[in-house]
């Protein structure tokens, strides 16, 4: 806004486009914003003053327009869309889907390190050796985490300390011994509210040896240990050494001698011991391990191996009654049979209606080889019910069981009066 002399009014003049001059004695007009505004007839001096003020106003407004174009935060007029490579890039950027920020659990990768000193860490591999008597410090990244340790360490809580920090868990074991040898694992936890569970797929483990020049085997609480050799399951002799540098051999007590370890039938692993992959009767007996390291030789606990022939599956029994309808006073026989493997015992058990009144169980069991199949046997159990009464009517159930499991079969017997039974026979 510009203030003009008193004979004029206030005129908004954003841009003075042009002036139209006429004779001083004629009527003067001014074209402002495409509108013609009538002006009074001034004197020559007043006209010059008016013209000067208008020029000053035009200059001020031009300066104000430049400031509007350069002032931050002002919106400029929309530009025409550009064509070509730049426009295509902008179009692709606009159509991209927004990225989903992963959760904290997805961003954090489990990392297990050994703490060697303040601010000094070492990433651990599959195995680690810590001299017996030294302090073990492990750090596992995650919030929160859980630890699993060998049974002997877990029982001795006085030497073990576990602390959960903001971003990692810290395990410290002091006054270590050879008995602490074993697997140490760290499990990141997945939590929803107060319910947390281990994420086993993200667990990281390390087997730690605690070597001692006086002890080559992890000590055991007994001199003998009984192990069952199952025909369908690998057997492990846990001859666990305290140093990965020790050489270990497997020996038999009777007859004395070293057992061949070929890596296929029998194999050795420093973290497990000896594994018999397919146990056979010839593997049974008393065995022990012998470890040597330098000039030191030591023997392990003795293992008594007992071979048990395990069947491949539970038995499949078949049940049959001597008759589905029995007259009062007659005798009833219910037979249950199953085919099993040689040297694998099948046991039978019965449930019958007479149990309700305390009727004793009378059974006769037999075993015979299957004709033409030397490796299979036929087992049979016959339930005998003498002088049938009304209480003997109902369901008879036979259960056949071996070392792999049990299966049951049933049949129903109806008891009828003696006269009615004769009519049925006629």
Short mmCIF file of C-alpha atoms in Angstrom, two decimals:
data_model
loop_
_atom_site.label_atom_id
_atom_site.label_comp_id
_atom_site.label_asym_id
_atom_site.label_seq_id
_atom_site.Cartn_x
_atom_site.Cartn_y
_atom_site.Cartn_z
CA UNK A 1 0.00 0.00 0.00
CA UNK A 2 1.22 3.50 -0.85
CA UNK A 3 -0.02 6.74 0.71
CA UNK A 4 -0.70 9.42 -1.91
CA UNK A 5 -1.58 13.09 -1.41
CA UNK A 6 -4.83 13.97 0.33
CA UNK A 7 -6.61 14.64 -2.91
CA UNK A 8 -6.05 10.94 -3.80
CA UNK A 9 -7.22 7.65 -2.32
CA UNK A 10 -5.19 4.53 -1.31
CA UNK A 11 -4.49 2.38 -4.38
CA UNK A 12 -3.11 -1.16 -4.30
CA UNK A 13 -0.38 -1.19 -6.93
CA UNK A 14 1.42 -4.57 -7.21
CA UNK A 15 2.77 -3.81 -10.65
CA UNK A 16 2.54 -0.63 -12.62
CA UNK A 17 2.26 -1.88 -16.14
CA UNK A 18 2.38 1.45 -17.98
CA UNK A 19 1.40 5.08 -17.83
CA UNK A 20 -0.79 6.89 -20.28
CA UNK A 21 0.12 10.53 -20.66
CA UNK A 22 -2.25 13.14 -21.99
CA UNK A 23 -2.32 16.87 -22.23
CA UNK A 24 -2.02 18.57 -18.81
CA UNK A 25 -5.27 20.41 -19.42
CA UNK A 26 -7.01 17.17 -20.42
CA UNK A 27 -8.27 14.43 -18.14
CA UNK A 28 -5.43 12.10 -16.97
CA UNK A 29 -5.98 8.36 -16.58
CA UNK A 30 -3.86 5.56 -15.07
CA UNK A 31 -4.12 1.90 -16.12
CA UNK A 32 -3.52 -0.28 -13.07
CA UNK A 33 -4.08 -4.10 -13.13
CA UNK A 34 -5.94 -3.72 -16.42
CA UNK A 35 -8.37 -1.29 -14.77
CA UNK A 36 -8.58 2.36 -15.73
CA UNK A 37 -8.72 4.53 -12.63
CA UNK A 38 -9.81 8.17 -13.08
CA UNK A 39 -7.55 10.74 -11.50
CA UNK A 40 -8.34 14.38 -10.68
CA UNK A 41 -6.87 17.17 -12.69
CA UNK A 42 -3.74 18.13 -10.78
CA UNK A 43 -1.35 21.01 -11.27
CA UNK A 44 1.96 20.41 -13.00
CA UNK A 45 3.95 20.22 -9.72
CA UNK A 46 1.42 17.86 -8.17
CA UNK A 47 1.46 15.71 -11.26
CA UNK A 48 5.23 15.38 -11.11
CA UNK A 49 5.03 14.45 -7.41
CA UNK A 50 2.36 11.87 -8.14
CA UNK A 51 4.38 10.37 -10.95
CA UNK A 52 7.49 10.13 -8.75
CA UNK A 53 5.55 8.40 -5.97
CA UNK A 54 4.15 5.90 -8.41
CA UNK A 55 7.61 5.05 -9.72
CA UNK A 56 8.90 4.58 -6.16
CA UNK A 57 5.96 2.30 -5.35
CA UNK A 58 6.60 0.26 -8.47
CA UNK A 59 10.24 -0.24 -7.46
CA UNK A 60 9.26 -1.28 -3.92
CA UNK A 61 6.70 -3.77 -5.15
CA UNK A 62 9.16 -5.27 -7.64
CA UNK A 63 11.65 -5.80 -4.80
CA UNK A 64 8.93 -7.43 -2.68
CA UNK A 65 8.05 -9.82 -5.52
CA UNK A 66 11.68 -10.97 -5.76
CA UNK A 67 11.74 -11.66 -2.01
CA UNK A 68 8.59 -13.81 -2.28
CA UNK A 69 10.23 -15.97 -4.94
CA UNK A 70 13.37 -16.54 -2.85
CA UNK A 71 11.82 -16.89 0.64
CA UNK A 72 12.00 -20.56 2.01
CA UNK A 73 8.72 -22.32 2.71
CA UNK A 74 6.84 -20.60 -0.09
CA UNK A 75 5.23 -22.89 -2.62
CA UNK A 76 6.08 -22.31 -6.19
CA UNK A 77 3.84 -22.81 -9.13
CA UNK A 78 3.60 -26.42 -10.36
CA UNK A 79 6.08 -27.25 -13.06
CA UNK A 80 5.37 -29.12 -16.21
CA UNK A 81 6.28 -32.83 -15.96
CA UNK A 82 9.65 -33.74 -17.41
CA UNK A 83 10.02 -36.46 -19.95
CA UNK A 84 12.84 -38.94 -20.39
CA UNK A 85 15.07 -40.91 -18.01
CA UNK A 86 14.66 -38.61 -14.99
CA UNK A 87 10.88 -38.81 -15.19
CA UNK A 88 11.00 -42.60 -15.48
CA UNK A 89 13.21 -42.87 -12.39
CA UNK A 90 10.83 -40.66 -10.42
CA UNK A 91 7.89 -42.79 -11.55
CA UNK A 92 9.60 -46.00 -10.43
CA UNK A 93 10.43 -44.44 -7.08
CA UNK A 94 6.82 -43.45 -6.57
CA UNK A 95 5.54 -46.96 -7.30
CA UNK A 96 7.97 -48.77 -4.97
CA UNK A 97 6.34 -50.32 -1.91
CA UNK A 98 7.39 -48.96 1.46
CA UNK A 99 10.09 -51.00 3.19
CA UNK A 100 9.06 -52.87 6.32
CA UNK A 101 11.44 -52.35 9.19
CA UNK A 102 12.54 -55.73 10.56
CA UNK A 103 12.02 -56.56 14.19
CA UNK A 104 14.86 -56.45 16.67
CA UNK A 105 15.08 -60.24 16.69
CA UNK A 106 15.54 -60.33 12.90
CA UNK A 107 18.22 -57.65 12.95
CA UNK A 108 20.28 -59.22 15.75
CA UNK A 109 22.43 -62.21 14.85
CA UNK A 110 23.56 -64.48 17.66
CA UNK A 111 27.28 -64.11 18.29
CA UNK A 112 29.28 -66.03 20.88
CA UNK A 113 32.68 -64.70 21.94
CA UNK A 114 35.26 -65.45 24.62
CA UNK A 115 36.12 -62.55 26.90
CA UNK A 116 39.92 -62.38 27.16
CA UNK A 117 40.10 -59.07 29.03
CA UNK A 118 38.40 -55.74 29.38
CA UNK A 119 37.30 -54.80 25.87
CA UNK A 120 39.16 -57.79 24.36
CA UNK A 121 37.00 -60.49 22.72
CA UNK A 122 37.65 -63.55 20.56
CA UNK A 123 35.06 -65.23 18.37
CA UNK A 124 34.80 -68.92 19.24
CA UNK A 125 34.55 -71.82 16.79
CA UNK A 126 33.21 -75.34 17.28
CA UNK A 127 35.74 -76.13 20.01
CA UNK A 128 37.69 -74.17 22.58
CA UNK A 129 40.44 -75.09 25.06
CA UNK A 130 40.74 -73.38 28.45
CA UNK A 131 43.41 -74.53 30.88
CA UNK A 132 41.95 -76.16 33.99
CA UNK A 133 42.01 -73.65 36.86
CA UNK A 134 41.53 -70.60 34.63
CA UNK A 135 38.35 -68.52 34.50
CA UNK A 136 36.00 -69.02 31.57
CA UNK A 137 34.08 -65.96 30.32
CA UNK A 138 31.65 -66.17 27.41
CA UNK A 139 29.55 -63.35 25.99
CA UNK A 140 26.49 -63.99 23.84
CA UNK A 141 24.80 -61.16 21.96
CA UNK A 142 21.04 -61.00 22.40
CA UNK A 143 18.32 -59.64 24.67
CA UNK A 144 17.53 -61.81 26.48
CA UNK A 145 19.46 -65.08 26.15
CA UNK A 146 19.56 -68.40 28.01
CA UNK A 147 22.48 -70.77 28.58
CA UNK A 148 22.88 -74.55 28.78
CA UNK A 149 25.96 -76.07 30.38
CA UNK A 150 27.23 -79.60 31.18
CA UNK A 151 25.40 -81.34 34.07
CA UNK A 152 28.39 -81.13 36.42
CA UNK A 153 28.63 -77.35 35.97
CA UNK A 154 24.88 -76.90 36.41
CA UNK A 155 24.97 -78.72 39.75
CA UNK A 156 27.84 -76.57 41.06
CA UNK A 157 26.13 -73.16 41.19
CA UNK A 158 28.78 -71.60 43.43
CA UNK A 159 31.32 -71.32 40.58
CA UNK A 160 28.89 -70.32 37.84
CA UNK A 161 27.58 -66.78 37.36
CA UNK A 162 25.23 -65.66 34.57
CA UNK A 163 24.38 -61.98 34.04
CA UNK A 164 22.04 -60.46 31.47
CA UNK A 165 23.13 -57.03 30.23
CA UNK A 166 21.19 -54.70 27.95
CA UNK A 167 22.43 -56.21 24.68
CA UNK A 168 24.19 -59.44 25.68
CA UNK A 169 24.39 -62.23 28.24
CA UNK A 170 27.59 -62.99 30.15
CA UNK A 171 28.60 -66.42 31.52
CA UNK A 172 31.49 -66.67 33.96
CA UNK A 173 32.87 -69.93 35.40
CA UNK A 174 35.64 -69.75 37.98
CA UNK A 175 37.99 -72.41 39.38
CA UNK A 176 37.48 -74.62 36.34
CA UNK A 177 38.29 -78.34 36.40
CA UNK A 178 38.50 -81.17 33.86
CA UNK A 179 34.96 -82.18 34.88
CA UNK A 180 33.66 -78.93 33.31
CA UNK A 181 34.51 -80.29 29.84
CA UNK A 182 31.45 -80.37 27.62
CA UNK A 183 29.12 -78.36 25.40
CA UNK A 184 28.10 -74.78 26.27
CA UNK A 185 25.18 -73.29 24.33
CA UNK A 186 23.53 -69.88 24.08
CA UNK A 187 19.87 -69.56 23.08
CA UNK A 188 18.31 -66.22 22.06
CA UNK A 189 14.83 -65.81 23.51
CA UNK A 190 11.68 -64.81 21.63
CA UNK A 191 9.29 -63.00 23.97
CA UNK A 192 5.66 -61.95 23.66
CA UNK A 193 4.67 -59.96 26.73
CA UNK A 194 5.91 -62.18 29.58
CA UNK A 195 5.90 -65.44 27.62
CA UNK A 196 9.41 -66.29 26.38
CA UNK A 197 10.74 -69.35 24.57
CA UNK A 198 14.07 -70.45 23.19
CA UNK A 199 14.82 -69.98 19.49
CA UNK A 200 16.64 -73.25 18.90
CA UNK A 201 17.28 -72.48 15.22
CA UNK A 202 19.42 -69.48 16.23
CA UNK A 203 21.34 -71.22 19.03
CA UNK A 204 25.12 -71.28 18.96
CA UNK A 205 27.24 -73.86 20.78
CA UNK A 206 30.89 -74.50 21.57
CA UNK A 207 32.52 -77.61 23.01
CA UNK A 208 35.07 -76.56 25.62
CA UNK A 209 37.99 -78.70 26.75
CA UNK A 210 39.67 -78.08 30.11
CA UNK A 211 42.99 -79.92 29.72
CA UNK A 212 44.93 -81.03 32.78
CA UNK A 213 48.28 -82.82 32.43
CA UNK A 214 47.20 -85.24 35.20
CA UNK A 215 43.69 -86.14 33.87
CA UNK A 216 42.99 -87.32 30.31
CA UNK A 217 39.36 -88.41 30.83
CA UNK A 218 36.40 -86.54 32.26
CA UNK A 219 35.97 -88.20 35.68
CA UNK A 220 33.00 -90.51 36.30
CA UNK A 221 31.17 -91.27 39.55
CA UNK A 222 31.36 -95.06 39.05
CA UNK A 223 33.92 -97.59 37.88
CA UNK A 224 31.37 -99.53 35.81
CA UNK A 225 28.59 -98.32 33.56
CA UNK A 226 25.98 -100.58 31.96
CA UNK A 227 24.98 -99.77 28.38
CA UNK A 228 22.25 -101.45 26.35
CA UNK A 229 23.05 -102.37 22.76
CA UNK A 230 19.82 -102.12 20.79
CA UNK A 231 19.78 -103.83 17.44
CA UNK A 232 18.09 -100.85 15.79
CA UNK A 233 19.81 -97.94 17.53
CA UNK A 234 23.43 -96.64 17.70
CA UNK A 235 25.23 -97.06 21.02
CA UNK A 236 27.64 -94.44 22.42
CA UNK A 237 30.52 -95.18 24.80
CA UNK A 238 31.12 -91.73 26.32
CA UNK A 239 34.92 -91.87 26.59
CA UNK A 240 35.21 -88.09 26.81
CA UNK A 241 38.75 -86.75 26.87
CA UNK A 242 39.83 -83.43 28.38
CA UNK A 243 42.25 -82.55 25.56
CA UNK A 244 41.69 -82.76 21.80
CA UNK A 245 45.36 -83.69 21.41
CA UNK A 246 44.99 -87.02 23.24
CA UNK A 247 45.00 -90.26 21.22
CA UNK A 248 42.20 -92.65 22.18
CA UNK A 249 41.75 -96.38 21.49
CA UNK A 250 38.98 -98.86 22.37
CA UNK A 251 39.90 -102.07 24.23
CA UNK A 252 38.04 -105.25 25.18
CA UNK A 253 38.48 -106.94 28.56
CA UNK A 254 37.74 -110.56 27.53
CA UNK A 255 39.50 -111.60 25.47
CA UNK A 256 41.89 -108.68 26.04
CA UNK A 257 42.81 -106.66 22.99
CA UNK A 258 42.17 -103.52 20.97
CA UNK A 259 38.89 -103.17 19.07
CA UNK A 260 39.19 -102.08 15.45
CA UNK A 261 37.73 -98.62 14.77
CA UNK A 262 37.09 -98.36 11.02
CA UNK A 263 34.97 -95.18 11.02
CA UNK A 264 31.98 -97.03 9.54
CA UNK A 265 30.93 -99.74 11.99
CA UNK A 266 32.61 -98.00 14.93
CA UNK A 267 33.73 -94.35 14.92
CA UNK A 268 35.30 -91.91 17.39
CA UNK A 269 34.52 -88.27 18.10
CA UNK A 270 36.43 -86.19 20.69
CA UNK A 271 33.20 -84.56 21.83
CA UNK A 272 31.16 -87.79 22.16
CA UNK A 273 33.38 -90.83 22.44
CA UNK A 274 33.01 -94.11 20.51
CA UNK A 275 29.81 -94.85 18.57
CA UNK A 276 28.75 -98.37 17.52
CA UNK A 277 26.44 -97.56 14.64
CA UNK A 278 24.82 -100.99 14.09
CA UNK A 279 25.15 -103.06 17.28
CA UNK A 280 25.50 -106.82 16.87
CA UNK A 281 25.69 -109.64 19.46
CA UNK A 282 29.47 -109.80 18.95
CA UNK A 283 29.80 -106.24 20.28
CA UNK A 284 28.54 -107.26 23.72
CA UNK A 285 31.02 -107.57 26.57
CA UNK A 286 33.18 -105.38 28.80
CA UNK A 287 35.05 -102.55 27.06
CA UNK A 288 37.09 -99.51 28.10
CA UNK A 289 38.99 -96.66 26.47
CA UNK A 290 42.71 -95.94 26.64
CA UNK A 291 44.07 -92.39 26.12
CA UNK A 292 47.69 -91.36 25.63
CA UNK A 293 49.21 -87.89 25.61
CA UNK A 294 52.98 -87.64 25.62
CA UNK A 295 54.28 -90.01 28.29
CA UNK A 296 50.91 -90.25 30.09
CA UNK A 297 48.51 -93.19 29.53
CA UNK A 298 45.17 -93.60 31.29
CA UNK A 299 42.12 -95.89 31.13
CA UNK A 300 38.50 -94.83 31.30
CA UNK A 301 35.49 -96.23 33.12
CA UNK A 302 34.60 -99.80 32.13
CA UNK A 303 31.45 -100.20 30.04
CA UNK A 304 29.35 -103.37 30.26
CA UNK A 305 27.56 -103.77 26.94
CA UNK A 306 24.40 -105.92 26.93
CA UNK A 307 22.93 -106.79 23.54
CA UNK A 308 19.14 -106.64 23.19
CA UNK A 309 17.48 -107.58 19.93
CA UNK A 310 14.88 -104.88 19.40
CA UNK A 311 12.02 -105.56 16.99
CA UNK A 312 11.37 -103.32 14.04
CA UNK A 313 7.76 -102.57 15.05
CA UNK A 314 5.11 -103.43 17.67
CA UNK A 315 3.30 -106.75 17.18
CA UNK A 316 0.06 -107.02 15.21
CA UNK A 317 -2.20 -109.39 17.18
CA UNK A 318 -5.25 -111.28 15.86
CA UNK A 319 -8.09 -112.39 18.17
CA UNK A 320 -10.73 -115.09 17.65
CA UNK A 321 -13.32 -116.66 19.98
CA UNK A 322 -14.35 -120.31 19.79
CA UNK A 323 -17.91 -119.05 19.27
CA UNK A 324 -19.62 -115.68 19.19
CA UNK A 325 -22.62 -117.13 21.14
CA UNK A 326 -22.05 -119.48 24.07
CA UNK A 327 -24.68 -121.27 26.14
CA UNK A 328 -24.67 -120.98 29.90
CA UNK A 329 -22.55 -123.80 31.38
CA UNK A 330 -20.44 -124.38 28.26
CA UNK A 331 -16.74 -123.64 27.94
CA UNK A 332 -15.29 -120.67 26.01
CA UNK A 333 -11.86 -120.30 24.45
CA UNK A 334 -10.55 -116.94 23.10
CA UNK A 335 -7.30 -117.13 21.13
CA UNK A 336 -4.90 -114.20 20.55
CA UNK A 337 -1.89 -114.69 18.26
CA UNK A 338 0.94 -112.58 16.83
CA UNK A 339 4.00 -113.12 14.65
CA UNK A 340 7.32 -111.68 15.85
CA UNK A 341 11.05 -111.76 15.23
CA UNK A 342 13.33 -114.44 16.51
CA UNK A 343 14.62 -113.93 20.06
CA UNK A 344 12.15 -111.08 20.57
CA UNK A 345 9.58 -111.92 23.25
CA UNK A 346 5.93 -110.97 22.75
CA UNK A 347 3.89 -110.66 25.95
CA UNK A 348 0.08 -110.87 26.19
CA UNK A 349 -2.36 -109.31 28.61
CA UNK A 350 -6.18 -109.67 28.84
CA UNK A 351 -9.26 -107.74 29.80
CA UNK A 352 -12.50 -109.75 30.12
CA UNK A 353 -16.02 -109.35 31.63
CA UNK A 354 -15.46 -111.87 34.43
CA UNK A 355 -12.92 -109.51 36.05
CA UNK A 356 -15.85 -107.57 37.54
CA UNK A 357 -16.74 -110.45 39.88
CA UNK A 358 -13.16 -111.62 40.45
CA UNK A 359 -13.15 -114.59 38.05
CA UNK A 360 -9.50 -115.75 37.86
CA UNK A 361 -7.57 -115.59 34.59
CA UNK A 362 -6.58 -118.89 32.98
CA UNK A 363 -4.34 -118.64 29.92
CA UNK A 364 -2.11 -120.98 27.98
CA UNK A 365 0.77 -119.46 25.98
CA UNK A 366 2.87 -121.13 23.29
CA UNK A 367 5.69 -120.15 20.92
CA UNK A 368 6.66 -121.89 17.68
CA UNK A 369 8.77 -121.10 14.60
CA UNK A 370 7.04 -119.89 11.47
CA UNK A 371 7.16 -122.49 8.73
CA UNK A 372 9.64 -121.49 6.03
CA UNK A 373 10.86 -118.38 7.92
CA UNK A 374 13.67 -119.13 10.34
CA UNK A 375 13.93 -115.52 11.54
CA UNK A 376 10.26 -115.30 12.62
CA UNK A 377 8.22 -116.90 15.41
CA UNK A 378 4.53 -117.41 16.13
CA UNK A 379 3.25 -116.41 19.59
CA UNK A 380 -0.15 -117.44 20.93
CA UNK A 381 -2.20 -116.90 24.12
CA UNK A 382 -5.48 -118.76 24.78
CA UNK A 383 -7.91 -117.46 27.40
CA UNK A 384 -10.02 -120.28 28.89
CA UNK A 385 -13.42 -119.64 30.49
CA UNK A 386 -14.98 -122.77 32.02
CA UNK A 387 -18.72 -123.10 32.63
CA UNK A 388 -19.77 -119.76 31.17
CA UNK A 389 -22.24 -117.65 33.12
CA UNK A 390 -24.23 -114.54 32.28
CA UNK A 391 -21.46 -112.30 33.67
CA UNK A 392 -19.07 -113.66 31.04
CA UNK A 393 -20.97 -111.90 28.27
CA UNK A 394 -19.23 -108.85 26.82
CA UNK A 395 -15.99 -107.69 25.23
CA UNK A 396 -12.72 -109.61 25.43
CA UNK A 397 -9.57 -107.54 24.73
CA UNK A 398 -6.09 -108.89 24.10
CA UNK A 399 -2.95 -106.70 24.15
CA UNK A 400 0.30 -107.92 22.56
CA UNK A 401 3.49 -106.08 23.51
CA UNK A 402 7.19 -106.14 22.63
CA UNK A 403 10.11 -103.74 23.17
CA UNK A 404 8.83 -101.41 20.46
CA UNK A 405 5.28 -100.99 21.75
CA UNK A 406 1.87 -102.59 22.16
CA UNK A 407 -1.35 -103.09 20.18
CA UNK A 408 -4.79 -104.29 21.27
CA UNK A 409 -7.63 -106.17 19.57
CA UNK A 410 -11.13 -107.05 20.84
CA UNK A 411 -14.03 -109.40 20.18
CA UNK A 412 -17.54 -109.68 21.65
CA UNK A 413 -19.11 -112.85 23.04
CA UNK A 414 -22.84 -113.29 23.75
CA UNK A 415 -24.10 -115.67 26.45
CA UNK A 416 -27.52 -117.29 25.83
CA UNK A 417 -29.70 -119.73 27.84
CA UNK A 418 -28.93 -123.41 27.23
CA UNK A 419 -32.32 -124.26 25.63
CA UNK A 420 -32.05 -121.32 23.23
CA UNK A 421 -28.56 -122.39 22.30
CA UNK A 422 -29.83 -125.84 21.27
CA UNK A 423 -32.46 -124.28 19.00
CA UNK A 424 -29.76 -122.19 17.40
CA UNK A 425 -27.69 -125.31 16.77
CA UNK A 426 -30.67 -127.14 15.21
#
